[in-house]
Amino acid sequence: MKTIPQEELFHRIEGFQEKLKEKGTDLAVIIQNADLYYFSGTIQAEYLFIPQEGEPVLLVRRGSERAQAESSFKKIIEFKSSREIPNILTQEDIELPEELGLELDVLSYQVATKLQHILEADKLVNITTVIRQSRMIKSDYEIILMKRAANQLKKIPTLIKSNLQEGMSELELSSIIEEHLRLQGHPGRIRMRGLTNEMPIGVCVSGDNAEVPLKTDALCGGPGIHASIGIGSSKKKIIEGEPIVIDFVSNHHGYHVDQTRLAVLGEPSAYLQETYEKSVELLDKLSEYLLPQHTWQEIYEQGKRLAEELDVADYFMGHGENKVRFVGHGVGLELNEFPFLADGLDIDLEPGMTIALEPKLLIPELGAIGIENTYLITEDGPQNLTTSSEELIIV
């Protein structure tokens, strides 16, 4: 069964080839799994060759039957050795390139130089930005898949109310949510671009565990259960009255949606309740700016301004030296896609972008307070894909 409709796949290839022409890149080689799936509908191939013009060629080292079942491409060829590649391309009317485009943000030096040598290319260029620009505008087909992904998250507040209890650890609560997601078809993996970016399905982080710093530009990841991973829920027991960040990522047919909700065991303090209401107001008001006429940077700046108005600026996206300089990120086949709503990115929002907006507050000796929704940018305003209850979950 073909995983992606043929017309959808061909539209993606045509758009990408136009970008290759504009850049002057003769040939692109796609290797990384998320990119490979986006452009071919399968990850069973070793290489995908996309010329400026003409049909792409998918090279499979073994199991070509599966690649043929999953991808709509006609040119799916099995090979044994990389030395065969020049002859295969020549037979398929693809000239060896002068300028070779590779995903240089994720490929090793060894792989990149090996391909340059095999294909006798004069020059290597990084096509990462071109790929990410191609993927950041979602088609109607992709939006359907993302809405289905969002449905996996809808019952999380109810699940927490039914299961959170005194004496439970972060890890125990997280495992209940993870099981729920897996039984709905979540593959148990989150794709995040980058050499060392590793991400669990989600985290339950309580109290001051939310303050544990991460090497990545992120908040509330938690310490995890061991330094060898360094992120995630821990064996810490959840204490009555402290905020519990419930941040999970769904995955349907490879497409992710990001959502955060907040819970508390026992009666919350008046301060926690009031601050939570401010955090929801901050998200609601900030989401109104998710319009095509605004830039990525403007959303971040508006977030800081709104935090000032609500008297929570000291805690906006962290505190002290551990503040992060973003308020949202694109989502799709990877969790960290374009756009990044961050300082210094004066680039316009566009219809079809899907963005996780997460203006969280990190309060010393208390923890993190805030929620996160994933939105679709449209000409008429943002559409919230994450429709589960936004009320503070009190158990």
XYZ file of C-alpha atoms in Angstrom:
395
model
C 0.000 0.000 0.000
C 1.373 3.411 -0.981
C 1.943 5.490 2.137
C 1.567 8.907 0.469
C -0.765 9.663 -2.485
C 1.121 9.849 -5.770
C -0.069 13.361 -6.627
C 1.013 14.589 -3.173
C 4.469 13.086 -3.597
C 4.966 14.459 -7.098
C 3.855 17.932 -5.983
C 6.526 17.863 -3.268
C 9.228 16.793 -5.726
C 8.256 19.463 -8.268
C 8.338 22.205 -5.633
C 11.713 21.032 -4.377
C 13.150 20.880 -7.901
C 12.137 24.506 -8.437
C 14.112 25.422 -5.319
C 17.120 23.453 -6.586
C 17.011 25.439 -9.840
C 16.859 28.734 -7.939
C 19.839 27.657 -5.830
C 21.789 26.335 -8.829
C 22.214 22.871 -7.336
C 22.457 20.122 -9.970
C 21.538 17.126 -7.832
C 20.251 16.531 -4.305
C 20.851 13.347 -2.345
C 18.391 12.676 0.471
C 19.436 10.254 3.221
C 17.961 11.344 6.581
C 14.781 9.425 7.480
C 12.306 12.288 7.919
C 13.409 13.907 4.645
C 13.498 10.542 2.886
C 9.937 9.753 3.936
C 8.662 13.228 3.023
C 9.995 13.037 -0.532
C 9.581 9.302 -1.269
C 6.996 7.767 1.078
C 9.437 5.170 2.432
C 12.507 5.023 4.669
C 13.621 1.653 3.282
C 15.965 3.252 0.751
C 19.627 4.109 1.180
C 19.628 7.145 -1.108
C 17.097 9.309 -2.922
C 18.552 11.209 -5.891
C 16.550 14.257 -6.983
C 17.837 16.038 -10.100
C 16.828 19.566 -11.094
C 14.574 18.048 -13.749
C 13.169 14.610 -14.383
C 12.191 11.694 -12.200
C 13.936 10.955 -8.918
C 15.758 7.672 -8.384
C 15.467 5.654 -5.182
C 18.350 3.288 -4.428
C 17.665 0.376 -2.089
C 20.384 -1.854 -0.698
C 17.992 -4.683 0.240
C 14.253 -5.340 0.445
C 13.270 -3.414 -2.673
C 9.848 -5.101 -2.625
C 8.901 -3.163 0.489
C 10.124 0.139 -0.941
C 8.113 -0.535 -4.119
C 5.017 -1.269 -2.038
C 5.366 1.941 -0.020
C 6.577 4.488 -2.593
C 4.873 5.713 -5.766
C 8.187 6.180 -7.574
C 8.811 4.170 -10.723
C 12.588 4.225 -10.469
C 13.333 2.065 -7.428
C 16.586 0.219 -7.991
C 18.390 -2.320 -5.836
C 22.177 -2.018 -5.607
C 24.989 -3.783 -3.774
C 27.893 -1.340 -3.810
C 28.226 2.447 -3.844
C 30.597 2.040 -6.779
C 27.547 1.172 -8.895
C 25.885 4.550 -8.320
C 27.466 6.573 -11.186
C 26.495 3.935 -13.769
C 22.963 3.646 -12.371
C 22.449 7.414 -12.543
C 23.828 7.574 -16.083
C 21.469 4.792 -17.177
C 18.585 6.772 -15.663
C 19.577 9.930 -17.582
C 20.886 11.777 -14.530
C 24.169 13.573 -15.157
C 26.873 13.519 -12.515
C 26.729 16.889 -10.745
C 29.146 19.759 -10.558
C 27.286 21.016 -7.480
C 25.974 18.327 -5.136
C 23.368 19.131 -2.482
C 23.414 17.219 0.819
C 21.779 17.441 4.261
C 24.998 18.706 5.802
C 23.363 19.486 9.158
C 22.865 15.781 9.882
C 25.323 13.868 7.662
C 28.792 12.942 8.845
C 31.889 14.280 7.106
C 32.706 10.725 6.042
C 29.360 10.192 4.282
C 29.430 13.611 2.616
C 32.964 13.309 1.238
C 32.344 9.723 0.143
C 29.366 10.832 -1.965
C 31.336 13.744 -3.376
C 34.105 11.358 -4.426
C 31.762 8.732 -5.908
C 29.772 11.311 -7.889
C 32.871 13.328 -8.872
C 31.214 16.548 -7.724
C 33.288 19.732 -7.742
C 31.364 21.313 -4.890
C 29.220 20.307 -1.911
C 26.385 22.574 -0.786
C 24.079 22.370 2.198
C 20.435 21.932 1.169
C 19.065 21.702 4.709
C 17.359 25.101 4.599
C 15.791 24.327 1.211
C 14.417 21.049 2.575
C 13.062 22.646 5.743
C 11.451 25.444 3.749
C 9.786 22.842 1.527
C 8.425 20.977 4.541
C 7.282 23.927 6.657
C 4.124 24.611 4.595
C 1.734 21.735 5.183
C -0.617 20.446 2.480
C -4.271 19.587 3.082
C -3.198 15.940 3.227
C -0.635 16.647 5.944
C -3.086 18.736 7.965
C -5.532 15.808 8.052
C -2.780 13.606 9.496
C -1.859 16.234 12.078
C -5.469 16.570 13.198
C -5.538 12.813 13.712
C -2.307 13.084 15.684
C -3.901 15.747 17.875
C -6.776 13.386 18.667
C -4.304 11.067 20.426
C -3.801 13.804 23.043
C -7.426 14.743 23.631
C -8.130 12.467 26.609
C -4.961 13.206 28.572
C -6.693 15.513 31.131
C -9.326 12.836 31.820
C -6.613 10.196 32.063
C -4.737 12.223 34.679
C -7.869 12.809 36.750
C -8.541 9.064 36.771
C -5.005 7.931 37.616
C -2.986 10.563 39.495
C -2.753 9.656 43.170
C -0.715 10.305 46.280
C 2.646 8.538 46.332
C 2.901 8.312 42.541
C 6.161 9.192 40.804
C 6.580 11.270 37.662
C 7.676 8.129 35.858
C 4.578 6.173 36.894
C 2.245 8.934 35.706
C 4.185 9.297 32.464
C 3.996 5.551 31.774
C 0.187 5.630 32.007
C 0.015 8.384 29.387
C 2.602 6.664 27.194
C 0.602 3.432 27.234
C -2.537 5.364 26.286
C -0.774 6.951 23.308
C 0.805 3.689 22.143
C -2.568 1.918 22.142
C -3.899 4.672 19.867
C -1.209 3.958 17.297
C 1.672 6.135 18.474
C 4.833 4.394 17.162
C 6.759 5.211 20.324
C 9.244 7.491 18.587
C 9.639 11.232 18.312
C 11.781 12.588 15.491
C 13.827 15.644 16.332
C 16.354 17.044 13.899
C 19.945 17.255 15.012
C 22.967 15.084 15.660
C 22.402 14.630 19.406
C 18.752 15.589 19.858
C 16.936 12.789 21.672
C 13.384 13.079 22.921
C 10.975 10.848 24.865
C 7.299 10.610 23.900
C 6.638 13.136 26.617
C 7.383 14.169 30.167
C 5.620 14.554 33.482
C 7.770 17.002 35.435
C 6.765 18.156 38.906
C 7.858 21.014 41.115
C 11.462 22.151 40.949
C 12.386 19.317 38.577
C 11.142 21.717 35.893
C 14.120 23.941 36.709
C 16.720 21.318 35.790
C 18.691 22.925 32.907
C 19.088 21.200 29.558
C 21.898 21.625 27.054
C 19.311 22.225 24.327
C 17.317 25.456 24.028
C 14.294 24.003 25.816
C 12.343 24.225 29.063
C 10.830 21.747 31.506
C 12.468 18.637 30.080
C 13.138 17.152 33.488
C 16.259 15.275 34.641
C 15.170 11.855 33.373
C 16.049 8.688 35.266
C 19.788 8.811 34.513
C 22.465 11.216 33.282
C 23.085 8.994 30.234
C 19.811 10.310 28.777
C 19.449 13.537 30.752
C 15.833 14.355 29.903
C 12.425 13.054 30.850
C 10.315 12.062 33.839
C 12.120 10.857 36.943
C 11.436 8.610 39.931
C 10.697 11.689 42.051
C 7.460 11.375 44.005
C 4.847 13.974 43.119
C 4.220 16.279 46.078
C 0.809 17.667 46.934
C 0.299 21.245 45.790
C 3.166 21.468 43.287
C 2.566 22.067 39.563
C 2.968 19.052 37.271
C 3.861 19.799 33.656
C 2.276 17.219 31.326
C 4.066 17.764 27.997
C 3.466 15.061 25.378
C 3.971 14.696 21.640
C 1.631 12.591 19.546
C 2.665 10.807 16.362
C 0.291 9.667 13.625
C 1.848 8.290 10.438
C 5.013 10.206 11.284
C 3.337 13.561 11.975
C 3.731 15.121 15.415
C 1.562 17.439 17.478
C 2.836 19.006 20.710
C 0.637 19.728 23.738
C 1.210 20.710 27.374
C -1.330 20.719 30.186
C -0.854 21.450 33.895
C -1.995 19.331 36.827
C -1.810 19.503 40.610
C -2.358 16.875 43.284
C -4.519 18.363 46.030
C -5.759 21.915 46.342
C -3.560 24.454 44.505
C -2.448 27.598 46.287
C -4.102 30.874 45.374
C -0.784 31.986 43.840
C -0.528 28.880 41.641
C -4.142 29.274 40.507
C -3.709 32.973 39.739
C -0.431 32.438 37.885
C -1.959 29.612 35.889
C -4.814 31.880 34.791
C -2.239 34.458 33.691
C -0.362 31.814 31.693
C -3.541 30.799 29.855
C -4.342 34.448 29.148
C -0.809 34.899 27.836
C -1.201 31.964 25.451
C -4.648 33.071 24.280
C -3.564 36.640 23.565
C -0.294 35.601 21.962
C -2.014 33.082 19.681
C -4.055 35.942 18.190
C -0.827 37.227 16.619
C -0.282 34.008 14.648
C -1.173 35.703 11.375
C 0.606 35.817 8.000
C 1.416 39.531 8.333
C 3.580 38.935 11.406
C 7.153 37.668 11.538
C 8.599 34.825 13.581
C 10.508 37.339 15.722
C 7.423 39.516 16.289
C 5.592 36.643 17.988
C 8.488 36.236 20.407
C 8.597 39.990 21.063
C 4.822 40.070 21.623
C 5.207 37.240 24.107
C 7.724 39.268 26.110
C 5.465 42.336 25.971
C 2.408 40.402 27.157
C 4.448 38.863 29.972
C 5.368 42.394 31.088
C 1.695 43.423 31.047
C 0.742 40.400 33.150
C 3.627 41.023 35.576
C 5.286 37.655 34.884
C 8.218 38.836 32.735
C 10.815 37.616 35.245
C 9.591 34.042 34.722
C 8.780 34.144 30.995
C 10.526 31.216 29.250
C 12.755 30.623 32.238
C 14.447 32.804 34.823
C 17.939 34.109 35.441
C 20.653 32.620 33.244
C 18.436 29.734 32.138
C 15.982 31.771 30.078
C 15.476 30.550 26.511
C 14.961 32.949 23.600
C 12.000 31.409 21.825
C 8.297 30.943 22.443
C 7.316 28.361 19.847
C 8.465 26.064 17.067
C 7.196 24.377 13.942
C 6.021 20.773 14.095
C 5.421 18.124 11.445
C 7.511 15.077 10.584
C 9.967 16.423 13.153
C 9.366 18.157 16.452
C 11.727 21.044 15.679
C 10.709 22.257 12.231
C 10.557 25.738 10.751
C 9.356 28.238 11.854
C 11.118 29.086 15.111
C 9.381 31.889 17.002
C 12.605 33.322 18.290
C 14.732 36.417 18.635
C 16.432 37.614 15.450
C 14.297 35.760 12.868
C 12.635 38.470 10.789
C 10.756 36.072 8.497
C 7.028 36.166 7.734
C 4.560 33.574 8.936
C 2.720 31.850 6.079
C -0.575 29.965 5.764
C -0.022 26.237 6.148
C 2.607 26.481 8.870
C 1.917 24.405 11.977
C 3.320 25.824 15.191
C 3.548 24.690 18.804
C 3.151 27.825 20.939
C 4.427 27.419 24.511
C 4.764 30.605 26.587
C 5.678 28.896 29.863
C 6.583 30.482 33.186
C 9.391 29.035 35.302
C 9.105 30.130 38.935
C 11.978 29.492 41.369
C 11.230 26.951 44.118
C 7.766 26.273 42.687
C 8.172 24.912 39.168
C 6.768 25.544 35.713
C 3.325 26.920 34.966
C 1.754 27.117 31.528
C 0.222 25.199 28.679
C 1.064 24.605 25.028
C -1.084 24.219 21.937
C -0.307 23.428 18.308
C -1.847 25.812 15.778
C -2.373 25.835 12.025
C -1.728 29.231 10.426
C -4.497 30.298 8.024
C -5.398 33.543 6.252
C -8.339 33.915 8.655
C -6.349 33.363 11.825
C -4.858 30.496 13.813
C -6.697 27.183 14.131
C -6.009 25.301 17.361
C -5.401 21.617 16.609
C -5.039 20.621 20.274
C -8.579 20.714 21.617
C -8.310 18.953 24.985
C -9.470 20.871 28.067
C -7.209 23.744 29.109
C -8.479 23.858 32.689
C -6.021 23.323 35.511
C -6.280 19.599 36.263
C -6.935 19.324 40.001
C -6.958 15.819 41.475
